[in-house]
Amino acid sequence: MELVLAIGIGVLTSCGVFLMLRPRTFQVIIGLSLLSYAVNLFIFSMGRLMVGAAPVTASGTIDPTHFTDPVPQALVLTAIVIGFAMTALFLVVMLAARGVTGTDHVDGREQR
Amino acid sequence: MNTLLDHLVVLPILLPLAAGALMLMFDDRQRVTKAFINVFATALHLVICVMLVVQAANPTDLLAASYPIGNWPVPFGIVLVADRLSAMMVLLASVLGISALVYSLARWHAAGPNFHTLFQFLLMGLNGAFLTGDIFNLFVFFEVMLAASYGLALHGLGLARIKAGLHYVAVNLGASFLFLIGAALIYGVTGTLNMADLASKVATIPELDRGLLEAGAAFLGLAFLLKAGMWPLGFWLPTTYAAASAPVAAVFAIMTKVGVYAVLRLSTLAFGIEAGASAGLGQTVLQIGGMATIAFGAVGVLASQTTARLAGYCVLVSSGTLLAAIGMGNAFVTGGALYYLVISTLAISAFFLIVELLERIRIAGADVLAITLEAYGDDEEDIENDEIGLAIPGALTMLGICFALCVLLLAGLPPLAGFLGKFAIISALFNPHGLTEAAIITPASWWLASLMIFSGFAALVALTRTGISTFWATMSDTPAPVRVIEIAPILLLLGLTVVMTVLAGPVMDYMYVMAENLHSPAIEIGNILATPLVGEVLP
């Protein structure tokens, strides 16, 4: 499972970085989205991977090895919300740029 | 823990949040009401910040400086910390806030929707970033600040702002992801996100995990340095700042300082002398990167063709100086750098406001003309001037005086505080153990000192050129229409630097105690970890 997750994060990150460096605003926004998925998975994996374990502990004395770490799950929720909001904001700027400059190049003009 | 004063630390965050939310209830047609609420909230905010600074300066009251949000016990809940540094930064933010706000009331606040709300949210994000003692909470406040700043950077729209804004948003989104990776790595290794708790755990990290921890810290550092505009991460900065409207750029002057603040806070707290094998992590990067930023900024200052861009490069020079000084890891250098931080932020903010007023009295393209005239020689020196004897209008004189003060501050010339700040840093570089003890001066100190002097010289040349082409070679016949509410904020900012020049002794003492505390964080770490909860009896 670790290997699958690591490869998944790696593929998402490399695609994200590649697309972010492309000259079209649409490619940049897709790249940023992919990158945010990769980062969210990465944060999630920092709580160590466990199968079938709950993040919420029962009352009384418990054995922590039977429970998964709840903090990264809380962090990842925050990160998803913020990342989503920021991407939406970027979309607005992108549309404004497309409308004003008449091109979808990130510099606002086509390369000669 | 019953009066409002006990909650003083959280007020600089709650007040802008409440004011910003309240203003959303009003339509943009009721701009006067909004402006009134905004001015009232920002003025109240200034009072709170002054109280915070007074409280932080009181050494007997150390325990009250940390505030557990929601009354959760400290390493688990989020804690706000208002030590001397945080209190000073919050006060600086609110001073810039009120002056930029008053300035914007002349014209700019009507240039787009929701200016006042965004303005309060920006203040909230700034204050939160300065006050929080939790790494993930820092990320959240960074995002609050950035979201507001995206809106404000685009305030007034126009081609230049949209083009610069697109780059600004993309770069900062990338930086946010780096921040998240760093925070996650640090949590994965140490199991904590509380800065004080992290600091107490860094020394005991097993050797195998140390690489991961340092990688996490490096990712965080990258995100902060991108905000601070360190070379080669700061190319977005001059364009964005030059494109932003004048009052917005004046507040943005402190946004780079947020990055500098975060670097200073984490590097001294978690990677100071008590960090074991990780002590002094990244200092070389800060030194070299900071010096490269100074050099890049100084060349940019000389090469700028518009005054707004010139101001943007001045931001880079100031950032670079601070980063390189922090990289020296010496309490005396840091003390001088903190003084320089306040002065340069006030001066740059005032300069951004002046730039817009200058544009009104000069012909378009005068900057380009100034550079071309210098490069190719002025063939038309003998043009007869019919206006000899014409009295300089009052507004022009006022602007000229303000501009001259800015030049003195930015170039670091005596008698103003810009000189004192640079002098304090350079003096500490050459006497790292104080004036009484002889010490070996490292090559890095020589480099930094000469670069600082060179950058001051570059600023002097460029600004003098701008001044000559604006005030002496102005070709506009009509005197500049400048309103009182436009010149008053500039006078406030510059007046504060004059006050800091006159009171340099006590202010510098405050800074040195602050730097001393930063470089020996053990007491503060203990205090934060022992933050009492409400209703808990102190042992």
mmCIF file of N, CA and C in Angstrom, chain B residues 181-270:
data_model
loop_
_atom_site.group_PDB
_atom_site.id
_atom_site.type_symbol
_atom_site.label_atom_id
_atom_site.label_comp_id
_atom_site.label_asym_id
_atom_site.label_seq_id
_atom_site.Cartn_x
_atom_site.Cartn_y
_atom_site.Cartn_z
ATOM 1 N N ILE B 181 3.399 20.903 2.504
ATOM 2 C CA ILE B 181 4.318 19.769 2.518
ATOM 3 C C ILE B 181 5.249 19.888 3.727
ATOM 4 N N GLY B 182 5.770 21.101 3.948
ATOM 5 C CA GLY B 182 6.677 21.316 5.076
ATOM 6 C C GLY B 182 6.004 21.038 6.403
ATOM 7 N N ALA B 183 4.795 21.592 6.576
ATOM 8 C CA ALA B 183 4.088 21.401 7.845
ATOM 9 C C ALA B 183 3.785 19.925 8.072
ATOM 10 N N ALA B 184 3.376 19.204 6.992
ATOM 11 C CA ALA B 184 3.051 17.784 7.130
ATOM 12 C C ALA B 184 4.284 16.976 7.508
ATOM 13 N N LEU B 185 5.427 17.302 6.861
ATOM 14 C CA LEU B 185 6.662 16.572 7.174
ATOM 15 C C LEU B 185 7.043 16.774 8.644
ATOM 16 N N ILE B 186 6.945 18.016 9.109
ATOM 17 C CA ILE B 186 7.316 18.297 10.495
ATOM 18 C C ILE B 186 6.386 17.561 11.441
ATOM 19 N N TYR B 187 5.086 17.549 11.111
ATOM 20 C CA TYR B 187 4.161 16.808 11.972
ATOM 21 C C TYR B 187 4.483 15.316 11.938
ATOM 22 N N GLY B 188 4.781 14.809 10.741
ATOM 23 C CA GLY B 188 5.068 13.384 10.609
ATOM 24 C C GLY B 188 6.254 12.955 11.451
ATOM 25 N N VAL B 189 7.266 13.823 11.586
ATOM 26 C CA VAL B 189 8.476 13.457 12.328
ATOM 27 C C VAL B 189 8.318 13.710 13.833
ATOM 28 N N THR B 190 7.800 14.915 14.179
ATOM 29 C CA THR B 190 7.797 15.268 15.600
ATOM 30 C C THR B 190 6.460 15.012 16.281
ATOM 31 N N GLY B 191 5.372 14.877 15.497
ATOM 32 C CA GLY B 191 4.066 14.650 16.096
ATOM 33 C C GLY B 191 3.478 15.886 16.759
ATOM 34 N N THR B 192 3.987 17.072 16.419
ATOM 35 C CA THR B 192 3.415 18.283 16.987
ATOM 36 C C THR B 192 3.435 19.393 15.945
ATOM 37 N N LEU B 193 2.518 20.344 16.088
ATOM 38 C CA LEU B 193 2.516 21.502 15.207
ATOM 39 C C LEU B 193 2.703 22.780 16.008
ATOM 40 N N ASN B 194 2.727 22.655 17.340
ATOM 41 C CA ASN B 194 2.942 23.817 18.187
ATOM 42 C C ASN B 194 4.409 24.221 18.109
ATOM 43 N N MET B 195 4.678 25.512 17.839
ATOM 44 C CA MET B 195 6.070 25.923 17.607
ATOM 45 C C MET B 195 6.939 25.708 18.846
ATOM 46 N N ALA B 196 6.395 26.042 20.032
ATOM 47 C CA ALA B 196 7.190 25.893 21.247
ATOM 48 C C ALA B 196 7.439 24.416 21.548
ATOM 49 N N ASP B 197 6.411 23.593 21.363
ATOM 50 C CA ASP B 197 6.555 22.165 21.592
ATOM 51 C C ASP B 197 7.568 21.572 20.614
ATOM 52 N N LEU B 198 7.463 22.031 19.355
ATOM 53 C CA LEU B 198 8.412 21.590 18.331
ATOM 54 C C LEU B 198 9.838 21.943 18.755
ATOM 55 N N ALA B 199 10.013 23.184 19.232
ATOM 56 C CA ALA B 199 11.347 23.642 19.619
ATOM 57 C C ALA B 199 11.918 22.765 20.731
ATOM 58 N N SER B 200 11.040 22.334 21.660
ATOM 59 C CA SER B 200 11.566 21.526 22.762
ATOM 60 C C SER B 200 11.847 20.095 22.318
ATOM 61 N N LYS B 201 11.327 19.688 21.147
ATOM 62 C CA LYS B 201 11.531 18.309 20.699
ATOM 63 C C LYS B 201 12.647 18.172 19.669
ATOM 64 N N VAL B 202 13.053 19.303 19.050
ATOM 65 C CA VAL B 202 14.005 19.203 17.938
ATOM 66 C C VAL B 202 15.308 18.529 18.359
ATOM 67 N N ALA B 203 15.796 18.871 19.556
ATOM 68 C CA ALA B 203 17.096 18.347 19.986
ATOM 69 C C ALA B 203 17.063 16.839 20.195
ATOM 70 N N THR B 204 15.887 16.272 20.475
ATOM 71 C CA THR B 204 15.829 14.848 20.815
ATOM 72 C C THR B 204 15.338 13.974 19.664
ATOM 73 N N ILE B 205 15.286 14.529 18.463
ATOM 74 C CA ILE B 205 14.854 13.739 17.303
ATOM 75 C C ILE B 205 15.912 12.681 17.005
ATOM 76 N N PRO B 206 15.504 11.417 16.734
ATOM 77 C CA PRO B 206 16.492 10.402 16.384
ATOM 78 C C PRO B 206 17.235 10.765 15.095
ATOM 79 N N GLU B 207 18.477 10.331 15.008
ATOM 80 C CA GLU B 207 19.354 10.724 13.911
ATOM 81 C C GLU B 207 18.759 10.360 12.543
ATOM 82 N N LEU B 208 18.037 9.200 12.490
ATOM 83 C CA LEU B 208 17.475 8.750 11.214
ATOM 84 C C LEU B 208 16.396 9.699 10.702
ATOM 85 N N ASP B 209 15.641 10.306 11.619
ATOM 86 C CA ASP B 209 14.540 11.165 11.219
ATOM 87 C C ASP B 209 14.965 12.610 10.985
ATOM 88 N N ARG B 210 16.199 12.934 11.371
ATOM 89 C CA ARG B 210 16.626 14.329 11.331
ATOM 90 C C ARG B 210 16.585 14.900 9.910
ATOM 91 N N GLY B 211 16.973 14.047 8.941
ATOM 92 C CA GLY B 211 16.944 14.503 7.549
ATOM 93 C C GLY B 211 15.551 14.936 7.134
ATOM 94 N N LEU B 212 14.554 14.115 7.513
ATOM 95 C CA LEU B 212 13.170 14.436 7.158
ATOM 96 C C LEU B 212 12.725 15.741 7.801
ATOM 97 N N LEU B 213 13.076 15.907 9.092
ATOM 98 C CA LEU B 213 12.692 17.126 9.807
ATOM 99 C C LEU B 213 13.294 18.353 9.131
ATOM 100 N N GLU B 214 14.593 18.220 8.786
ATOM 101 C CA GLU B 214 15.251 19.373 8.163
ATOM 102 C C GLU B 214 14.681 19.640 6.780
ATOM 103 N N ALA B 215 14.294 18.551 6.071
ATOM 104 C CA ALA B 215 13.656 18.754 4.759
ATOM 105 C C ALA B 215 12.339 19.501 4.943
ATOM 106 N N GLY B 216 11.578 19.121 5.975
ATOM 107 C CA GLY B 216 10.314 19.809 6.246
ATOM 108 C C GLY B 216 10.547 21.275 6.540
ATOM 109 N N ALA B 217 11.561 21.548 7.386
ATOM 110 C CA ALA B 217 11.870 22.940 7.715
ATOM 111 C C ALA B 217 12.297 23.695 6.458
ATOM 112 N N ALA B 218 13.026 23.006 5.562
ATOM 113 C CA ALA B 218 13.471 23.668 4.341
ATOM 114 C C ALA B 218 12.292 24.006 3.439
ATOM 115 N N PHE B 219 11.301 23.104 3.362
ATOM 116 C CA PHE B 219 10.102 23.393 2.572
ATOM 117 C C PHE B 219 9.371 24.609 3.130
ATOM 118 N N LEU B 220 9.218 24.633 4.466
ATOM 119 C CA LEU B 220 8.588 25.786 5.105
ATOM 120 C C LEU B 220 9.364 27.050 4.773
ATOM 121 N N GLY B 221 10.700 26.942 4.891
ATOM 122 C CA GLY B 221 11.556 28.088 4.624
ATOM 123 C C GLY B 221 11.360 28.596 3.204
ATOM 124 N N LEU B 222 11.248 27.666 2.230
ATOM 125 C CA LEU B 222 11.032 28.070 0.833
ATOM 126 C C LEU B 222 9.757 28.894 0.713
ATOM 127 N N ALA B 223 8.685 28.398 1.373
ATOM 128 C CA ALA B 223 7.413 29.117 1.289
ATOM 129 C C ALA B 223 7.552 30.518 1.885
ATOM 130 N N PHE B 224 8.253 30.633 3.031
ATOM 131 C CA PHE B 224 8.424 31.943 3.673
ATOM 132 C C PHE B 224 9.291 32.862 2.811
ATOM 133 N N LEU B 225 10.380 32.281 2.259
ATOM 134 C CA LEU B 225 11.306 33.112 1.488
ATOM 135 C C LEU B 225 10.652 33.599 0.203
ATOM 136 N N LEU B 226 9.731 32.792 -0.322
ATOM 137 C CA LEU B 226 8.997 33.239 -1.506
ATOM 138 C C LEU B 226 8.160 34.467 -1.168
ATOM 139 N N LYS B 227 7.553 34.455 0.029
ATOM 140 C CA LYS B 227 6.780 35.622 0.465
ATOM 141 C C LYS B 227 7.711 36.809 0.685
ATOM 142 N N ALA B 228 8.908 36.520 1.241
ATOM 143 C CA ALA B 228 9.833 37.606 1.542
ATOM 144 C C ALA B 228 10.496 38.140 0.282
ATOM 145 N N GLY B 229 10.383 37.386 -0.821
ATOM 146 C CA GLY B 229 10.943 37.853 -2.088
ATOM 147 C C GLY B 229 12.439 37.649 -2.211
ATOM 148 N N MET B 230 12.962 36.580 -1.590
ATOM 149 C CA MET B 230 14.400 36.342 -1.713
ATOM 150 C C MET B 230 14.752 35.953 -3.144
ATOM 151 N N TRP B 231 15.892 36.469 -3.638
ATOM 152 C CA TRP B 231 16.372 36.046 -4.949
ATOM 153 C C TRP B 231 16.688 34.568 -4.876
ATOM 154 N N PRO B 232 16.369 33.703 -5.816
ATOM 155 C CA PRO B 232 15.665 33.930 -7.079
ATOM 156 C C PRO B 232 14.165 33.665 -6.979
ATOM 157 N N LEU B 233 13.564 33.848 -5.808
ATOM 158 C CA LEU B 233 12.140 33.543 -5.668
ATOM 159 C C LEU B 233 11.285 34.805 -5.745
ATOM 160 N N GLY B 234 11.898 35.970 -5.943
ATOM 161 C CA GLY B 234 11.142 37.214 -5.784
ATOM 162 C C GLY B 234 10.872 37.984 -7.060
ATOM 163 N N PHE B 235 10.939 37.316 -8.228
ATOM 164 C CA PHE B 235 10.763 38.077 -9.475
ATOM 165 C C PHE B 235 9.348 38.603 -9.646
ATOM 166 N N TRP B 236 8.389 37.970 -8.967
ATOM 167 C CA TRP B 236 6.999 38.406 -9.096
ATOM 168 C C TRP B 236 6.769 39.729 -8.380
ATOM 169 N N LEU B 237 7.651 40.035 -7.415
ATOM 170 C CA LEU B 237 7.344 41.092 -6.454
ATOM 171 C C LEU B 237 7.289 42.507 -7.044
ATOM 172 N N PRO B 238 8.360 42.986 -7.733
ATOM 173 C CA PRO B 238 8.299 44.377 -8.201
ATOM 174 C C PRO B 238 7.124 44.627 -9.142
ATOM 175 N N THR B 239 6.829 43.661 -10.025
ATOM 176 C CA THR B 239 5.727 43.855 -10.970
ATOM 177 C C THR B 239 4.397 43.981 -10.240
ATOM 178 N N THR B 240 4.156 43.055 -9.281
ATOM 179 C CA THR B 240 2.881 43.087 -8.568
ATOM 180 C C THR B 240 2.728 44.366 -7.768
ATOM 181 N N TYR B 241 3.786 44.737 -7.040
ATOM 182 C CA TYR B 241 3.697 45.921 -6.185
ATOM 183 C C TYR B 241 3.558 47.185 -7.009
ATOM 184 N N ALA B 242 4.258 47.224 -8.164
ATOM 185 C CA ALA B 242 4.162 48.421 -9.000
ATOM 186 C C ALA B 242 2.780 48.535 -9.622
ATOM 187 N N ALA B 243 2.140 47.378 -9.888
ATOM 188 C CA ALA B 243 0.832 47.415 -10.535
ATOM 189 C C ALA B 243 -0.283 47.738 -9.549
ATOM 190 N N ALA B 244 -0.090 47.366 -8.271
ATOM 191 C CA ALA B 244 -1.159 47.554 -7.286
ATOM 192 C C ALA B 244 -1.424 49.040 -7.076
ATOM 193 N N SER B 245 -2.666 49.371 -6.675
ATOM 194 C CA SER B 245 -2.990 50.773 -6.411
ATOM 195 C C SER B 245 -2.206 51.255 -5.189
ATOM 196 N N ALA B 246 -1.989 52.569 -5.087
ATOM 197 C CA ALA B 246 -1.042 53.105 -4.104
ATOM 198 C C ALA B 246 -1.337 52.676 -2.662
ATOM 199 N N PRO B 247 -2.577 52.829 -2.150
ATOM 200 C CA PRO B 247 -2.792 52.433 -0.746
ATOM 201 C C PRO B 247 -2.595 50.937 -0.525
ATOM 202 N N VAL B 248 -2.940 50.129 -1.527
ATOM 203 C CA VAL B 248 -2.757 48.680 -1.404
ATOM 204 C C VAL B 248 -1.266 48.354 -1.340
ATOM 205 N N ALA B 249 -0.485 48.962 -2.230
ATOM 206 C CA ALA B 249 0.954 48.725 -2.218
ATOM 207 C C ALA B 249 1.552 49.152 -0.884
ATOM 208 N N ALA B 250 0.988 50.225 -0.294
ATOM 209 C CA ALA B 250 1.511 50.708 0.979
ATOM 210 C C ALA B 250 1.293 49.668 2.084
ATOM 211 N N VAL B 251 0.162 48.953 2.066
ATOM 212 C CA VAL B 251 -0.039 47.893 3.062
ATOM 213 C C VAL B 251 0.788 46.670 2.701
ATOM 214 N N PHE B 252 0.917 46.398 1.382
ATOM 215 C CA PHE B 252 1.702 45.243 0.958
ATOM 216 C C PHE B 252 3.148 45.345 1.428
ATOM 217 N N ALA B 253 3.605 46.579 1.756
ATOM 218 C CA ALA B 253 4.984 46.745 2.211
ATOM 219 C C ALA B 253 5.272 45.847 3.405
ATOM 220 N N ILE B 254 4.234 45.500 4.183
ATOM 221 C CA ILE B 254 4.487 44.640 5.342
ATOM 222 C C ILE B 254 4.314 43.163 5.004
ATOM 223 N N MET B 255 3.751 42.857 3.821
ATOM 224 C CA MET B 255 3.532 41.436 3.487
ATOM 225 C C MET B 255 4.840 40.679 3.321
ATOM 226 N N THR B 256 5.868 41.340 2.745
ATOM 227 C CA THR B 256 7.156 40.656 2.641
ATOM 228 C C THR B 256 7.735 40.446 4.037
ATOM 229 N N LYS B 257 7.405 41.397 4.946
ATOM 230 C CA LYS B 257 7.945 41.285 6.302
ATOM 231 C C LYS B 257 7.313 40.116 7.051
ATOM 232 N N VAL B 258 6.118 39.659 6.613
ATOM 233 C CA VAL B 258 5.528 38.468 7.215
ATOM 234 C C VAL B 258 6.441 37.266 6.963
ATOM 235 N N GLY B 259 6.934 37.169 5.721
ATOM 236 C CA GLY B 259 7.865 36.089 5.398
ATOM 237 C C GLY B 259 9.120 36.190 6.242
ATOM 238 N N VAL B 260 9.676 37.407 6.329
ATOM 239 C CA VAL B 260 10.885 37.620 7.124
ATOM 240 C C VAL B 260 10.620 37.252 8.589
ATOM 241 N N TYR B 261 9.449 37.688 9.083
ATOM 242 C CA TYR B 261 9.080 37.392 10.475
ATOM 243 C C TYR B 261 9.029 35.885 10.710
ATOM 244 N N ALA B 262 8.376 35.153 9.779
ATOM 245 C CA ALA B 262 8.227 33.707 9.970
ATOM 246 C C ALA B 262 9.590 33.022 9.969
ATOM 247 N N VAL B 263 10.478 33.459 9.057
ATOM 248 C CA VAL B 263 11.826 32.881 9.031
ATOM 249 C C VAL B 263 12.535 33.141 10.359
ATOM 250 N N LEU B 264 12.451 34.397 10.827
ATOM 251 C CA LEU B 264 13.122 34.767 12.074
ATOM 252 C C LEU B 264 12.558 33.956 13.239
ATOM 253 N N ARG B 265 11.222 33.870 13.305
ATOM 254 C CA ARG B 265 10.568 33.177 14.406
ATOM 255 C C ARG B 265 10.974 31.709 14.457
ATOM 256 N N LEU B 266 10.831 31.002 13.313
ATOM 257 C CA LEU B 266 11.089 29.562 13.340
ATOM 258 C C LEU B 266 12.573 29.264 13.457
ATOM 259 N N SER B 267 13.413 30.066 12.800
ATOM 260 C CA SER B 267 14.837 29.736 12.845
ATOM 261 C C SER B 267 15.395 29.978 14.241
ATOM 262 N N THR B 268 14.916 31.009 14.945
ATOM 263 C CA THR B 268 15.465 31.217 16.284
ATOM 264 C C THR B 268 14.807 30.293 17.298
ATOM 265 N N LEU B 269 13.510 30.007 17.118
ATOM 266 C CA LEU B 269 12.804 29.200 18.110
ATOM 267 C C LEU B 269 13.204 27.728 17.999
ATOM 268 N N ALA B 270 13.071 27.171 16.784
ATOM 269 C CA ALA B 270 13.259 25.728 16.645
ATOM 270 C C ALA B 270 14.691 25.360 16.275
#
